[in-house]
Short mmCIF file of C-alpha atoms in Angstrom, two decimals:
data_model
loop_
_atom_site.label_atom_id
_atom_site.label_comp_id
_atom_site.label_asym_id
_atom_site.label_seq_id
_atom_site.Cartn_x
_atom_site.Cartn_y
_atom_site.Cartn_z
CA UNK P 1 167.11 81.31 78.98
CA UNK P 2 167.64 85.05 78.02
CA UNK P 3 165.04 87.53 78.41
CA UNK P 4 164.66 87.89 74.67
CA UNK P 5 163.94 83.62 74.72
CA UNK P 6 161.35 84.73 77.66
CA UNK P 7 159.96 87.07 75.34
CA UNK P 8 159.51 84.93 72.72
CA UNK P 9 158.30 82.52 74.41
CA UNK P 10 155.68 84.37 76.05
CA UNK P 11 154.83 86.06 72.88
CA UNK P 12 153.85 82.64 70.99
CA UNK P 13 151.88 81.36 74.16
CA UNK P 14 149.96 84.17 73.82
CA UNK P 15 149.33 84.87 70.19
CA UNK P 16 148.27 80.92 69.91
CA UNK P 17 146.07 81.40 72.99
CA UNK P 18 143.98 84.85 71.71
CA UNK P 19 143.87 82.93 68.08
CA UNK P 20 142.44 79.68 69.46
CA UNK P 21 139.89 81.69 71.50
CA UNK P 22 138.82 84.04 68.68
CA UNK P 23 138.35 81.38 65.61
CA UNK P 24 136.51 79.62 68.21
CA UNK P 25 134.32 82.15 69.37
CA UNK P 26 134.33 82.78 65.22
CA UNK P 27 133.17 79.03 64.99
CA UNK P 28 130.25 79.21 67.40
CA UNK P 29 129.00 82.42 66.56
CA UNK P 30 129.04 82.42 62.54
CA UNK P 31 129.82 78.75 61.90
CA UNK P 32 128.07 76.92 63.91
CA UNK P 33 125.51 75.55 60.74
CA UNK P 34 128.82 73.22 60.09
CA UNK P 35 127.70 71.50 63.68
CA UNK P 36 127.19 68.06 62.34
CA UNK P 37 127.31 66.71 66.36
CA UNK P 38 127.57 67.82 69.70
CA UNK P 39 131.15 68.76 70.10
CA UNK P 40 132.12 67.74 66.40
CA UNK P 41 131.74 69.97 63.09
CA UNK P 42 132.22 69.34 59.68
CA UNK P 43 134.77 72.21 59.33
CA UNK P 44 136.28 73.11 62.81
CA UNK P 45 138.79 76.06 62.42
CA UNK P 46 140.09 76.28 65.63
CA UNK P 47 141.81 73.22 64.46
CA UNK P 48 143.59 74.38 62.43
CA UNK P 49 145.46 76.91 64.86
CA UNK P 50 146.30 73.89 67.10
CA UNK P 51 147.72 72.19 64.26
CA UNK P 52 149.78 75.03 63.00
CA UNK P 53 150.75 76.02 67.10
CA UNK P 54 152.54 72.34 67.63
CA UNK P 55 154.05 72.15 64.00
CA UNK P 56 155.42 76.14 64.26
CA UNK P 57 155.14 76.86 67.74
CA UNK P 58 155.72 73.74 69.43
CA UNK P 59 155.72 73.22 73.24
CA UNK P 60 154.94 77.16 73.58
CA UNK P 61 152.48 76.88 70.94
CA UNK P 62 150.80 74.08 72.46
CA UNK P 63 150.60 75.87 75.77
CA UNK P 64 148.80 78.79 73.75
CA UNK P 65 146.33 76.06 72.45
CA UNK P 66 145.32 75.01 76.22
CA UNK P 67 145.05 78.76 77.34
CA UNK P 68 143.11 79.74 74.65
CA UNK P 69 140.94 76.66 75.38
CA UNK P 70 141.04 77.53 79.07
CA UNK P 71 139.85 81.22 78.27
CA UNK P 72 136.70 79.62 75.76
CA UNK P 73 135.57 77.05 78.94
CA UNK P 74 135.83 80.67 81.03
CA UNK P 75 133.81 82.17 78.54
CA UNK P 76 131.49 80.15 78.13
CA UNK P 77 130.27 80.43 81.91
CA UNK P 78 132.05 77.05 82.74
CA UNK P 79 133.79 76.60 85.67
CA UNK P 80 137.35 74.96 85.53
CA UNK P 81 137.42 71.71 87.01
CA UNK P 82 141.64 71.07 87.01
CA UNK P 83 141.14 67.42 87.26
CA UNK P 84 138.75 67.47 84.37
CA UNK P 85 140.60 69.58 81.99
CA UNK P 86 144.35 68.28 82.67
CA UNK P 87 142.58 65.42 81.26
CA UNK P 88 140.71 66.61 78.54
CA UNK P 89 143.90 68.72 77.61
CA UNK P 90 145.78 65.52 77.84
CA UNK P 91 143.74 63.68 75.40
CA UNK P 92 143.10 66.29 73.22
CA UNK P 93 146.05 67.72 72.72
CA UNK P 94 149.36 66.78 74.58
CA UNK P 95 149.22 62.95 73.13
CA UNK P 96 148.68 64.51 69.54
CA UNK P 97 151.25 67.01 69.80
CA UNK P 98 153.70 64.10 71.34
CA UNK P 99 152.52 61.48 68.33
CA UNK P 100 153.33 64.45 66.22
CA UNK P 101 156.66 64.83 67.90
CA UNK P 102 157.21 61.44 67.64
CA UNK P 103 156.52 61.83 64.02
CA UNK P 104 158.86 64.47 63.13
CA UNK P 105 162.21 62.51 64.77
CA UNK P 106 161.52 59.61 63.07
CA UNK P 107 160.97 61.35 59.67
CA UNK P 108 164.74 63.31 61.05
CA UNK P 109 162.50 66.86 60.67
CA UNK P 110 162.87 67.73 64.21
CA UNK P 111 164.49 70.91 64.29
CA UNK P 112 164.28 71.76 60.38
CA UNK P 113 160.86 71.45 58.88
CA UNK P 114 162.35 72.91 55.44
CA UNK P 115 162.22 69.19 53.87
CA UNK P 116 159.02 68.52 55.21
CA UNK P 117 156.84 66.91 52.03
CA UNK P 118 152.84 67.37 51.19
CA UNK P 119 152.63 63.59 52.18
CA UNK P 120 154.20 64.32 55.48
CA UNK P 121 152.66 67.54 56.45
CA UNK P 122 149.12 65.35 55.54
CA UNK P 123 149.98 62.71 57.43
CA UNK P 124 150.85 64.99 60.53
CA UNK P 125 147.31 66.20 59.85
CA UNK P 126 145.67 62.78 60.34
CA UNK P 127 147.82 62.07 63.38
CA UNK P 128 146.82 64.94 65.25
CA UNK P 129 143.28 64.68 63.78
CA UNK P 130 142.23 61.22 64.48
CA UNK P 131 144.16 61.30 67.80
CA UNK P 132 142.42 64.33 69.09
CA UNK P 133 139.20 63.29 68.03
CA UNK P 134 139.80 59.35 69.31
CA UNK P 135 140.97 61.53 72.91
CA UNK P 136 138.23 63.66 73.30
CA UNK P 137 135.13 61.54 72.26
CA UNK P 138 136.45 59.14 74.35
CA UNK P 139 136.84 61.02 77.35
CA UNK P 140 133.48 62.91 76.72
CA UNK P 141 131.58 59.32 76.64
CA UNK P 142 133.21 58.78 79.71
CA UNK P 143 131.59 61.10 80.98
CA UNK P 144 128.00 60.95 79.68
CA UNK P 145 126.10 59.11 77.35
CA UNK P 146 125.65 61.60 74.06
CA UNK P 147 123.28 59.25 72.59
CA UNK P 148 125.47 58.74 69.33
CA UNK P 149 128.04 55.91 68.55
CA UNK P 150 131.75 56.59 69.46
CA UNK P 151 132.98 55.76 65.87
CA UNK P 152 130.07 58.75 64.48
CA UNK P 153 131.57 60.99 66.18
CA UNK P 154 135.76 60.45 65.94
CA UNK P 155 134.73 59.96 62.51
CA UNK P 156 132.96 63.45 62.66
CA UNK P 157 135.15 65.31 63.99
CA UNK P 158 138.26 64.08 62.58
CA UNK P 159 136.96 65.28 59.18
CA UNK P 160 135.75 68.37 60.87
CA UNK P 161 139.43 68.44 62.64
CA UNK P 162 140.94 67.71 58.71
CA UNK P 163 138.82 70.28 57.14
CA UNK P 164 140.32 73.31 59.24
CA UNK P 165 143.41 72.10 59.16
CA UNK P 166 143.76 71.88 55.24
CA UNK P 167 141.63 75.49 55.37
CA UNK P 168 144.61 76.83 57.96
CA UNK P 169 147.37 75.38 56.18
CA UNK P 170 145.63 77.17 52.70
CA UNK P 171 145.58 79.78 54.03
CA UNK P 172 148.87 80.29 55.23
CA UNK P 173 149.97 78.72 52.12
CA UNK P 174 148.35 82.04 50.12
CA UNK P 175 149.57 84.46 52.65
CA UNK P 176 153.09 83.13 51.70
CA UNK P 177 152.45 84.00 47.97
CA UNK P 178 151.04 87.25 48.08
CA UNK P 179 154.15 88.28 50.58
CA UNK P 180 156.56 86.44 48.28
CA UNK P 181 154.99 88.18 45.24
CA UNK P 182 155.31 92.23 47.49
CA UNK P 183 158.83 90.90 48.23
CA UNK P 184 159.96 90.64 44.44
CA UNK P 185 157.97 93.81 43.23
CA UNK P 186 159.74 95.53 45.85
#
């Protein structure tokens, strides 16, 4: 690795980490009236960044996406259990990001994501989606009992997970535009 890989590197860990931690802290503190359960909203943002950190970012990206969540469980006055959050971090977002992975060989878009079709990129979406959600609800009801069914709330919060994702990848989508459009005027 050369120190400009280093550098890059290090520069996508952490502009995925202080994005994750500041649409979340966005999430609780202006958007929490989407809370349709604990731990599962109807339009979850942050999700969005992790989906766009392991399609653009990959393994650096994905590292961001546990930071950032590290540095949200730190602000939030929690104390990090390792045990407890290698495993929540495992459910929640290493198996998506490897399904995902897994995803993109098969499909031969590996390395070149220019041929990558709505219908993929949407199904990429419900992969990570409906994996994270299945991960973390059921790691979360193994550790309590949250007094709602399992299937309420991986339903929940996959469309919550969906929702922020589509609003992420819109957004991105417009940004593309108006830069595209500045480009050509120029």
């Amino acid at each position: 690795m050369t120190k400009n890989d280093i550098f890059e590197t290090l520069l996508s860990v952490s502009f995925f980490a202080v994005l994750y931690f500041l649409l979340y802290q966005v999430q609780v503190e202006v958007l929490s009236d989407f809370d349709f359960l604990p731990m599962a909203s109807i339009l979850f943002i942050p999700a969005g960044i992790k989906f766009l950190a392991m399609v653009v970012g990959q393994g650096p990206g994905v590292v961001g996406i546990a930071l950032g969540f590290a540095l949200v469980e730190i602000n939030a006055g929690k104390t990090l259990d390792l045990t407890a959050f290698l495993t929540h971090v495992l459910l929640w977002l290493v198996l998506p990001y490897a399904l995902l992975r897994g995803y993109l060989a098969k499909s031969d878009l590996k390395n070149d994501l220019t041929a990558l079709t709505t219908y993929q990129l949407f199904v990429m979406a419900v992969i990570v989606s409906l994996t994270s959600s299945l991960g973390t609800q059921l790691y979360f009801f193994g550790l309590h009992d949250p007094q709602y069914p399992v299937l309420k709330g991986v339903w929940s919060m996959t469309i919550g997970d969906l929702s922020g994702i589509f609003l992420s990848l819109a957004f991105v989508v417009a940004m593309r535009r108006v830069f595209a459009r500045r480009t050509r005027t120029n």
